[in-house]
PDB file of C-alpha atoms and ligand atoms in Angstrom:
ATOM      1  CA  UNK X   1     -56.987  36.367  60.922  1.00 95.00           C
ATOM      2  CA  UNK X   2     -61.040  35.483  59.717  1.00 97.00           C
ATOM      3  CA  UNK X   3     -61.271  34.343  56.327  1.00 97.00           C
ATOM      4  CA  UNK X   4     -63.892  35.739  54.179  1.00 98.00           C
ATOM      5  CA  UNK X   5     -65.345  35.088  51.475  1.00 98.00           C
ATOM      6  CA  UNK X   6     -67.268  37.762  49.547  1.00 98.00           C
ATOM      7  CA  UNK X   7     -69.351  37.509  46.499  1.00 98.00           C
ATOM      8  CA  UNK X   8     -68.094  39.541  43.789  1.00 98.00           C
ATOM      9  CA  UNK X   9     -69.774  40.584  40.104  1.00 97.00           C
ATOM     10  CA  UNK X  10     -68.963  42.830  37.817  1.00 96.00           C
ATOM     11  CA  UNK X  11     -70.986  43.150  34.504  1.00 94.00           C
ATOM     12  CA  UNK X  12     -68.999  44.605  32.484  1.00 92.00           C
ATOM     13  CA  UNK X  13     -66.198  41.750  33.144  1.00 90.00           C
ATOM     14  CA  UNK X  14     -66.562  38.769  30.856  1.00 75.00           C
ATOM     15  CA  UNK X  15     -66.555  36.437  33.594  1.00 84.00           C
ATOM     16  CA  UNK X  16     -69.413  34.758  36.004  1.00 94.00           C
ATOM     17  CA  UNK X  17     -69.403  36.013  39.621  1.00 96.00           C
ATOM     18  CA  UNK X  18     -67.181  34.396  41.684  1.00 97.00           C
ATOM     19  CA  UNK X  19     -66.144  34.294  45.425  1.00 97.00           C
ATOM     20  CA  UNK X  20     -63.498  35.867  46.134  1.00 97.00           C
ATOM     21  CA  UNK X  21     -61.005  34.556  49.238  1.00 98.00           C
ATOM     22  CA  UNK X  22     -60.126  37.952  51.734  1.00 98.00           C
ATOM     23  CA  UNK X  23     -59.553  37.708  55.410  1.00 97.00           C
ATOM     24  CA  UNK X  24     -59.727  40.404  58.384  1.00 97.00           C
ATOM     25  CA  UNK X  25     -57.651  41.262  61.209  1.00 97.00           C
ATOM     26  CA  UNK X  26     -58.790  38.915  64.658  1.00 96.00           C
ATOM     27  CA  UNK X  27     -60.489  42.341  66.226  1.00 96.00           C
ATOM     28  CA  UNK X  28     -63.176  42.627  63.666  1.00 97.00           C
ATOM     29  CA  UNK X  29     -64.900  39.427  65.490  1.00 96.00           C
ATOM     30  CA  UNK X  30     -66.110  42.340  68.195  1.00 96.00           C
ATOM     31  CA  UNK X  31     -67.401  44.841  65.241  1.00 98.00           C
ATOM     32  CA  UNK X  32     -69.979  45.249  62.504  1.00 98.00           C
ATOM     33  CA  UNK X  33     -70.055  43.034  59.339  1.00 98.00           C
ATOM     34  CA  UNK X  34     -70.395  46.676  57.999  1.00 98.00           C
ATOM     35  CA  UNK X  35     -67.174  47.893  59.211  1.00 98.00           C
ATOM     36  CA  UNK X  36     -65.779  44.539  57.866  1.00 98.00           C
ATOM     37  CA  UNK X  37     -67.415  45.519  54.503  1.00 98.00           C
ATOM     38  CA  UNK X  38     -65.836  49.397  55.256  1.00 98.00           C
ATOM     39  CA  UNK X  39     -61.869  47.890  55.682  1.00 98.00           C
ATOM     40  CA  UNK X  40     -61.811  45.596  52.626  1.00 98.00           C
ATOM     41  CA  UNK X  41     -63.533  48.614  50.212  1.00 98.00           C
ATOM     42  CA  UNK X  42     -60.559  50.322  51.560  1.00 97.00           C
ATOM     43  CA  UNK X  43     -58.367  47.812  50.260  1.00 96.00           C
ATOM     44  CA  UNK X  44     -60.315  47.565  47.103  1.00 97.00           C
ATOM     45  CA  UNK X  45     -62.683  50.895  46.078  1.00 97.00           C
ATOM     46  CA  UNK X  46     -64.237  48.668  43.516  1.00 96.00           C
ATOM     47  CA  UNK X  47     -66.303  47.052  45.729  1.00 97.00           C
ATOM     48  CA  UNK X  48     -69.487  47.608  46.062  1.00 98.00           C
ATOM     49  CA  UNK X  49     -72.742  47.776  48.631  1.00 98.00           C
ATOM     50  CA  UNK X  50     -75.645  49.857  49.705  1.00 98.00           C
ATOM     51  CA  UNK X  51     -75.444  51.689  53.112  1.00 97.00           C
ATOM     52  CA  UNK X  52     -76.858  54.515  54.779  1.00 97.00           C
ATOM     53  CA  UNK X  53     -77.409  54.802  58.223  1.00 98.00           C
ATOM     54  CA  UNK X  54     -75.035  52.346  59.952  1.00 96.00           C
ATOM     55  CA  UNK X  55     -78.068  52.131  62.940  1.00 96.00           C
ATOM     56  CA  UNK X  56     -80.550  49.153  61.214  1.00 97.00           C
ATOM     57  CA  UNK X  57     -82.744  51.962  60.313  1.00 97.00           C
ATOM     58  CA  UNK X  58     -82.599  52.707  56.438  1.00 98.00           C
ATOM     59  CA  UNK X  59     -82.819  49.181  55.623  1.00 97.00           C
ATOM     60  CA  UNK X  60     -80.609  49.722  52.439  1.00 98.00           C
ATOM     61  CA  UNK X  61     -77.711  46.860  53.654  1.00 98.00           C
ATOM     62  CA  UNK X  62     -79.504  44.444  53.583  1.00 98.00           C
ATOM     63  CA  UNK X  63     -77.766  41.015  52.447  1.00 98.00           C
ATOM     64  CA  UNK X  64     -76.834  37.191  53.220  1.00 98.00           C
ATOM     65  CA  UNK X  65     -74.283  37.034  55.807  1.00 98.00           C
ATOM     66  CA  UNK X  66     -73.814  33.063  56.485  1.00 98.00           C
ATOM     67  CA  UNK X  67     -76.542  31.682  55.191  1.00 97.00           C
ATOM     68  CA  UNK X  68     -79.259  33.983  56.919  1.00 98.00           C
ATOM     69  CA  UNK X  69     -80.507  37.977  55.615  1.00 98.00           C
ATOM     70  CA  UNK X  70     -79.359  40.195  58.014  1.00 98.00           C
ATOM     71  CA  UNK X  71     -78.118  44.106  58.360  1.00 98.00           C
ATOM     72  CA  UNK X  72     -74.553  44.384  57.676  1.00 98.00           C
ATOM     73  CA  UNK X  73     -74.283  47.174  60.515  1.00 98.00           C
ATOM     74  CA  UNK X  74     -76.541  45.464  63.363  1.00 98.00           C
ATOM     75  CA  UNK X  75     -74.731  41.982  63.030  1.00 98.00           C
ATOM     76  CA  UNK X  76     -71.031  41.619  64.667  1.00 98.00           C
ATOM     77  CA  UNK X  77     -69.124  39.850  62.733  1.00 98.00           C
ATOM     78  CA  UNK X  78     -68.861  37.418  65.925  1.00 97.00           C
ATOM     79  CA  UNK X  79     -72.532  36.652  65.306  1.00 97.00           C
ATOM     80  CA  UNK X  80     -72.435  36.251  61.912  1.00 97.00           C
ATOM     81  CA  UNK X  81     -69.808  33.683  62.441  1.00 97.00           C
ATOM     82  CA  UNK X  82     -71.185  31.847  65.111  1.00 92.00           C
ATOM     83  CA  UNK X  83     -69.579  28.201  65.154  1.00 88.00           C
ATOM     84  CA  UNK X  84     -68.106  29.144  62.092  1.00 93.00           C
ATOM     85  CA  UNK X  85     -64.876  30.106  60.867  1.00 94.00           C
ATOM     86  CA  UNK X  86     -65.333  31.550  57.861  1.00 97.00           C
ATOM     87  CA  UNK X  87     -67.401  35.343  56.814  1.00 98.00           C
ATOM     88  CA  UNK X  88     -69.265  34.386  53.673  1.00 98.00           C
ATOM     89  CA  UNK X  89     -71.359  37.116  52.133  1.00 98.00           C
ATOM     90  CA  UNK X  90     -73.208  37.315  49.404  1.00 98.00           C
ATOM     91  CA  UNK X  91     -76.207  39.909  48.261  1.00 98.00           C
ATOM     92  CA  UNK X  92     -79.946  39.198  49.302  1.00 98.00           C
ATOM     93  CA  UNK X  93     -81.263  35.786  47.493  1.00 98.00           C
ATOM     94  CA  UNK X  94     -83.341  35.608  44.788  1.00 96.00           C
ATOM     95  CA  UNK X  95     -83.043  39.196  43.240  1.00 97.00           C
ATOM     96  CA  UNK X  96     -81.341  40.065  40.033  1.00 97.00           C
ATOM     97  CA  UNK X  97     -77.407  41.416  40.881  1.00 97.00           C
ATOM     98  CA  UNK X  98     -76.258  44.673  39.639  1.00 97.00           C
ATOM     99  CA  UNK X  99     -73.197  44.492  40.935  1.00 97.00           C
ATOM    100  CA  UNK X 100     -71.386  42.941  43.956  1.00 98.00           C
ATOM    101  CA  UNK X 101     -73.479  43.271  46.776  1.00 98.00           C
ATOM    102  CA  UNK X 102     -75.935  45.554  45.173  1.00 98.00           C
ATOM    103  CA  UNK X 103     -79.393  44.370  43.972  1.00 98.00           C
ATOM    104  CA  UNK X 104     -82.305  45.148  41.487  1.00 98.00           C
ATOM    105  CA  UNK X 105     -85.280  45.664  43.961  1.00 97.00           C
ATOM    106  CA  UNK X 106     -87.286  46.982  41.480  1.00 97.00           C
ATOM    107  CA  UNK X 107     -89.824  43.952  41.710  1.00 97.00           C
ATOM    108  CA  UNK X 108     -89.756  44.424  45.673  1.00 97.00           C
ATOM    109  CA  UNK X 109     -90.724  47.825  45.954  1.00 98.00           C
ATOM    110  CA  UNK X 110     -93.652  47.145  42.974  1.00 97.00           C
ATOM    111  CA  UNK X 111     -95.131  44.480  45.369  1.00 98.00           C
ATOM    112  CA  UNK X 112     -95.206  47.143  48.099  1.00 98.00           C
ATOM    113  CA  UNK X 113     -96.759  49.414  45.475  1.00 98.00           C
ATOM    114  CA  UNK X 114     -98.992  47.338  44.491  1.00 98.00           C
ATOM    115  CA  UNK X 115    -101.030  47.276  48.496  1.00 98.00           C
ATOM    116  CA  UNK X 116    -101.295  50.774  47.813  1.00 98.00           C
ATOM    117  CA  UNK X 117     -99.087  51.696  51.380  1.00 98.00           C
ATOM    118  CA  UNK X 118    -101.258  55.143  52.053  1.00 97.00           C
ATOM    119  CA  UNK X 119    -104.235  55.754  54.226  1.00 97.00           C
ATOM    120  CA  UNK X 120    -107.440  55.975  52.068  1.00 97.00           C
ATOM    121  CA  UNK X 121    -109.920  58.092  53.620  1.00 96.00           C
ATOM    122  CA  UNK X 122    -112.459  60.272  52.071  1.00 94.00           C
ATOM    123  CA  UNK X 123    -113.574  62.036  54.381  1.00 94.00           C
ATOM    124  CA  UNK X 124    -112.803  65.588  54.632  1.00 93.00           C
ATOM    125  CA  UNK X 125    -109.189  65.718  56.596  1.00 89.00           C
ATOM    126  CA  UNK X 126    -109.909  67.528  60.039  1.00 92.00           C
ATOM    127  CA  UNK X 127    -108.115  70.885  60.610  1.00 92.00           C
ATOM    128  CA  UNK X 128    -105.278  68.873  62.665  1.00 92.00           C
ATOM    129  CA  UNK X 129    -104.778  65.212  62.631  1.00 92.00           C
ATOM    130  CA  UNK X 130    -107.214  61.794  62.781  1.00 94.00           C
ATOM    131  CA  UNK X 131    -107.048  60.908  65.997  1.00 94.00           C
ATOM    132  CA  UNK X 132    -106.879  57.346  67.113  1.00 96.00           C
ATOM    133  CA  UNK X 133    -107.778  55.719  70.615  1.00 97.00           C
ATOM    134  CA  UNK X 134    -104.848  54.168  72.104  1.00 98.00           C
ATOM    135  CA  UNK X 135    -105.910  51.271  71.992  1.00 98.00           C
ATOM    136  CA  UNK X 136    -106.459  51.979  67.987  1.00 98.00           C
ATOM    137  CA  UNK X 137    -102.802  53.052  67.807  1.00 98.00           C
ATOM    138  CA  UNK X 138    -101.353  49.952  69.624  1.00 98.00           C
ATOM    139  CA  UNK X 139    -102.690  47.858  66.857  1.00 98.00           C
ATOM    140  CA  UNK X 140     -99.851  48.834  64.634  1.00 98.00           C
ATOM    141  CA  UNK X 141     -97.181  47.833  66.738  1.00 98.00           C
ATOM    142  CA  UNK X 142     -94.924  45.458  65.368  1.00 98.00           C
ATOM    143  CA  UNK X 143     -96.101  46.749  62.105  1.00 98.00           C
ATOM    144  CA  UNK X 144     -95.085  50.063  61.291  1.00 97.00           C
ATOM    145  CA  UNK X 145     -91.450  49.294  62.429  1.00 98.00           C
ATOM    146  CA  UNK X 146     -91.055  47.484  59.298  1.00 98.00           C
ATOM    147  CA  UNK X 147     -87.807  49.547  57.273  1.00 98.00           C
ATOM    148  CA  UNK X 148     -88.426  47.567  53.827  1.00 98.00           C
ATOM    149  CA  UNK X 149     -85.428  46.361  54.275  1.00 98.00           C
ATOM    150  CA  UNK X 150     -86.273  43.038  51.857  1.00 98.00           C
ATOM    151  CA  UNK X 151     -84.807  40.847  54.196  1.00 98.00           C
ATOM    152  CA  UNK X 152     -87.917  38.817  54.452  1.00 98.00           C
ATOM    153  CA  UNK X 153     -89.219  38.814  51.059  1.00 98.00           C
ATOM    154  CA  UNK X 154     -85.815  37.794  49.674  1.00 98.00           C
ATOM    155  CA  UNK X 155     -85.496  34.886  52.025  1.00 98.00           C
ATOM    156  CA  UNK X 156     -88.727  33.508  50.909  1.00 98.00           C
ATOM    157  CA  UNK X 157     -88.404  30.604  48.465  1.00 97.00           C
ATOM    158  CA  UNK X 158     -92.541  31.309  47.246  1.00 97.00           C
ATOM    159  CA  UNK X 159     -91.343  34.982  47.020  1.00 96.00           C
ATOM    160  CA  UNK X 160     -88.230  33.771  44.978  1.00 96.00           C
ATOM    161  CA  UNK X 161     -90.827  31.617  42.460  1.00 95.00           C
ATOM    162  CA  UNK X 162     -93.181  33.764  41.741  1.00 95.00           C
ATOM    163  CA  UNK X 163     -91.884  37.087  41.994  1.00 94.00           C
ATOM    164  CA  UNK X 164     -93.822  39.081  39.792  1.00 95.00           C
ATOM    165  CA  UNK X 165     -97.496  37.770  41.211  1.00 96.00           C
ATOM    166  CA  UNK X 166     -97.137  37.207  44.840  1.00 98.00           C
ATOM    167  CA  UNK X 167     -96.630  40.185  47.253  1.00 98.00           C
ATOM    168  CA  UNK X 168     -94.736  38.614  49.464  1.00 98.00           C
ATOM    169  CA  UNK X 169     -94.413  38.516  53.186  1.00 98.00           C
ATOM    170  CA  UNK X 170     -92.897  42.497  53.298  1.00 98.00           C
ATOM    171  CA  UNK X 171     -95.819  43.495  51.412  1.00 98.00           C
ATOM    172  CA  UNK X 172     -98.469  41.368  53.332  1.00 98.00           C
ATOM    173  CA  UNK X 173     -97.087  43.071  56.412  1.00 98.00           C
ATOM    174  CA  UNK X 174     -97.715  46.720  55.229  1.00 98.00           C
ATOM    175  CA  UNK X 175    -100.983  45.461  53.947  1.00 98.00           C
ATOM    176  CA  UNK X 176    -102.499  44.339  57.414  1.00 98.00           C
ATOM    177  CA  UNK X 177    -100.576  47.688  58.403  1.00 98.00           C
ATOM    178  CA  UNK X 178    -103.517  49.053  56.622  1.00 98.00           C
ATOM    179  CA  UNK X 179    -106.207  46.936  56.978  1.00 98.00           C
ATOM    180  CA  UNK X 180    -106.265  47.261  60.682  1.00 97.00           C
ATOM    181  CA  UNK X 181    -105.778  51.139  60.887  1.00 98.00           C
ATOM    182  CA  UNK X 182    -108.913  52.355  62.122  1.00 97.00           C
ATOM    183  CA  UNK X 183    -108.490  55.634  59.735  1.00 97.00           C
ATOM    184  CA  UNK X 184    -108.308  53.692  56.379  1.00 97.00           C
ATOM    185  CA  UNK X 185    -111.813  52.714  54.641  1.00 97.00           C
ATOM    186  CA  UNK X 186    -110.643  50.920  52.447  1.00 97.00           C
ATOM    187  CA  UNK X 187    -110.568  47.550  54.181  1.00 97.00           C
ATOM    188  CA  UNK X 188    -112.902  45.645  52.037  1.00 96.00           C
ATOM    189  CA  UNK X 189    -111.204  46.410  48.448  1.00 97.00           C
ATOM    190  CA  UNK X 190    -107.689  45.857  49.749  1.00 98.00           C
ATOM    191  CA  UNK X 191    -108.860  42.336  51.385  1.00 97.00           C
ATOM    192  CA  UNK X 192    -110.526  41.726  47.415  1.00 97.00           C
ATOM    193  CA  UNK X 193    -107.843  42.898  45.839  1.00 97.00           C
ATOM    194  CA  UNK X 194    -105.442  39.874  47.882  1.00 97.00           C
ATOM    195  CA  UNK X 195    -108.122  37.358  46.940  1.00 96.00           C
ATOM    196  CA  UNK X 196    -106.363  35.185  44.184  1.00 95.00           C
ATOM    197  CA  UNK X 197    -104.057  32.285  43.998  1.00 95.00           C
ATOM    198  CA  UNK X 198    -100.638  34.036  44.076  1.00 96.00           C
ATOM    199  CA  UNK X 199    -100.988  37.637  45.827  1.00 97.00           C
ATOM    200  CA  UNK X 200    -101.661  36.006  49.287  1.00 97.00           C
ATOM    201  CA  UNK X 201    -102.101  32.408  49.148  1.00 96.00           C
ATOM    202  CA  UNK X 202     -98.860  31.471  47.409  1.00 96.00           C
ATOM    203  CA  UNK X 203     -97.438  31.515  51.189  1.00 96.00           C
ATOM    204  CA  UNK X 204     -96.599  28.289  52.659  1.00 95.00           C
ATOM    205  CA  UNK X 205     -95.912  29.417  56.093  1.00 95.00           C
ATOM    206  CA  UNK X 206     -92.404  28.556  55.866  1.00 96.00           C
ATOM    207  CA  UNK X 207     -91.669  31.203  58.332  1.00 96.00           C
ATOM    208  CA  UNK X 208     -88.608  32.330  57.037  1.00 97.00           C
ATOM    209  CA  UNK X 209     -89.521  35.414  57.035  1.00 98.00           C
ATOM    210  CA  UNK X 210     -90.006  35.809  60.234  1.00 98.00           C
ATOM    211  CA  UNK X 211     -86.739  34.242  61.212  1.00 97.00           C
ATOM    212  CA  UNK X 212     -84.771  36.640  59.798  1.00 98.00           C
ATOM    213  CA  UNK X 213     -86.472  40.307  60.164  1.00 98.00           C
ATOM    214  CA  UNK X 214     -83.742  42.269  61.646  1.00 98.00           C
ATOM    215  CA  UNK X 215     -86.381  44.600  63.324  1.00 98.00           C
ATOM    216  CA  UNK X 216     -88.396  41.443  65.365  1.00 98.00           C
ATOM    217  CA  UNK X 217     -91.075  41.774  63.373  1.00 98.00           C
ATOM    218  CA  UNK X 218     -93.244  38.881  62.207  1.00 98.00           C
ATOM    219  CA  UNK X 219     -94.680  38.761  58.736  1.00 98.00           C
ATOM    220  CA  UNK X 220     -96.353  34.841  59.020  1.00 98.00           C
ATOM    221  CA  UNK X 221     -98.463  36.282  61.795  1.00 98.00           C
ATOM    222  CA  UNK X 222    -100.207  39.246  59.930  1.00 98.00           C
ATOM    223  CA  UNK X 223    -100.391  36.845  56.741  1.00 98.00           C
ATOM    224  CA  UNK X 224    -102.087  34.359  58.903  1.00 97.00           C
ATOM    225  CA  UNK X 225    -104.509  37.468  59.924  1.00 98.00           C
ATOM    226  CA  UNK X 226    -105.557  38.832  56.669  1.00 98.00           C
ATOM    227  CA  UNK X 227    -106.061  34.972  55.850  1.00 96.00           C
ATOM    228  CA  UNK X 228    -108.753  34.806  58.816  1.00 96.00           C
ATOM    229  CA  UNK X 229    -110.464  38.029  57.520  1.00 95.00           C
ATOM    230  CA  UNK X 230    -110.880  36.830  54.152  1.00 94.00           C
ATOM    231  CA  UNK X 231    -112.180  33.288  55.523  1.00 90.00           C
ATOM    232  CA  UNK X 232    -114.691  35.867  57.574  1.00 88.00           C
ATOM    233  CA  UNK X 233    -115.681  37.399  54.800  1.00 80.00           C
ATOM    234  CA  UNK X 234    -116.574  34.344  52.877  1.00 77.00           C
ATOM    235  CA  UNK X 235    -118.717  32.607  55.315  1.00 75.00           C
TER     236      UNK X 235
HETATM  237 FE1  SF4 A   1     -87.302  44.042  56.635  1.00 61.02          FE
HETATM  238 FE2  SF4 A   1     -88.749  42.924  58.638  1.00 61.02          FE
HETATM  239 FE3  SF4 A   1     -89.862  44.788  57.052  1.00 61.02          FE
HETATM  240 FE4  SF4 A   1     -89.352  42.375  56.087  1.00 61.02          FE
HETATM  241  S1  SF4 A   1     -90.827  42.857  57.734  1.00 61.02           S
HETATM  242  S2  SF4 A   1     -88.908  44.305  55.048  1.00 61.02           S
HETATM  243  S3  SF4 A   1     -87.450  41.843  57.124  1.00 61.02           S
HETATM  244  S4  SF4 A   1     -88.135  45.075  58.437  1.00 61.02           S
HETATM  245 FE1  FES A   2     -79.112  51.594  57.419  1.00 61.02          FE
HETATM  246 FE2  FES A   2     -77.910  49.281  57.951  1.00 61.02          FE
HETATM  247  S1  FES A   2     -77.042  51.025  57.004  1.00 61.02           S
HETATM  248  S2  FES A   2     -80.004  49.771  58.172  1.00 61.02           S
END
């Protein structure tokens, strides 16, 4: 059998969360942590997490698997484990619980907001679509992959600090996403508008981020290259 142990909290109990001790049949090493998660709410219906998909695509199950932010359904349980020999799970770091594996990411999604995530163009839109060179196009690889998943963001310790005033490196991601789209014009005022003490320069370059993005994707790298256009602009 693997041991597990799960995070469990339930509001309306008057007790603090607490781990609870489960364990799994042997072949679960070869699946999901998902269809871990899938067996034991079987067992017990009053668990609770956020899935969708099951394909890393929605980004909705998100949450701390050993230590590191991962997606429940794109991380075996074998992984997860590694050297290990215990499952520990818990939900994502540094966000308020609702309950169980289920988290408030109301301050999240407000960061993302907040870099306005939209194209601003005010030109008339042409009768089909603005085209891009491909070599235009290419510059938003590794960018527009990102499924705001909040692994990165809630792995962040300056993200878990300051919350409220720093975007955070999901955020920062989306907001070179736009900076560098070669239909937006609205480069200068977002670069302005990330030119304060906490919205951009609160990151260390800790690089956790990075480390864990399920989709590969590098959010120290496009904070390090809004940081070099803002240096540009001041000199
Ligand atoms: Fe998730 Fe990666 Fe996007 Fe962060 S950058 S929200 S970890 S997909
Ligand atoms: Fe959609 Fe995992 S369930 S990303």
């Amino acid at each position: 059998m693997i041991d597990v142990q799960l995070y469990r909290y339930h509001p309306e109990q008057a007790r603090q969360p607490w781990m609870q001790s489960l364990s799994l049949p042997e072949e679960f090493r070869a699946r999901m942590v998902l269809d871990a998660l899938e067996f034991l709410h079987e067992a017990d219906p009053t668990l609770v997490y956020r899935r969708s998909c099951r394909e890393g695509v929605c980004g909705s199950d998100g949450m701390n698997i050993n230590g590191k932010n991962r997606l429940s359904c794109i991380t075996s349980v074998a992984e997860a484990l590694d050297k290990t020999s215990t499952l520990i799970i818990r939900p994502l770091p540094g966000m308020p619980v609702i309950r169980d594996l289920v988290v408030d990411q109301s301050l999240f999604f407000r960061q993302y907001q907040s870099i306005k995530p939209w194209l601003i163009n005010q030109e008339p839109a042409p009768a089909i679509e603005r085209l891009q060179s491909p070599e235009e196009r290419s510059r938003l690889d590794g960018l527009y992959e990102c499924i705001l998943c909040a692994c990165c963001s809630s792995q962040c310790p300056s993200w878990w600090w300051n919350p409220q005033k720093y975007v955070g490196p999901a955020g920062l991601l989306q907001a070179w996403r736009f900076i560098i789209d070669s239909r937006d014009q609205a480069t200068v005022e977002r670069l302005e508008q990330l030119e304060d003490p906490f919205s951009l320069f609160r990151c260390r370059s800790i690089g956790n981020c990075s480390w864990v993005c399920p989709k590969g994707l590098n959010p120290m790298w496009a904070i390090g290259n809004i940081r070099r256009e803002l240096l540009k602009k001041s000199t």
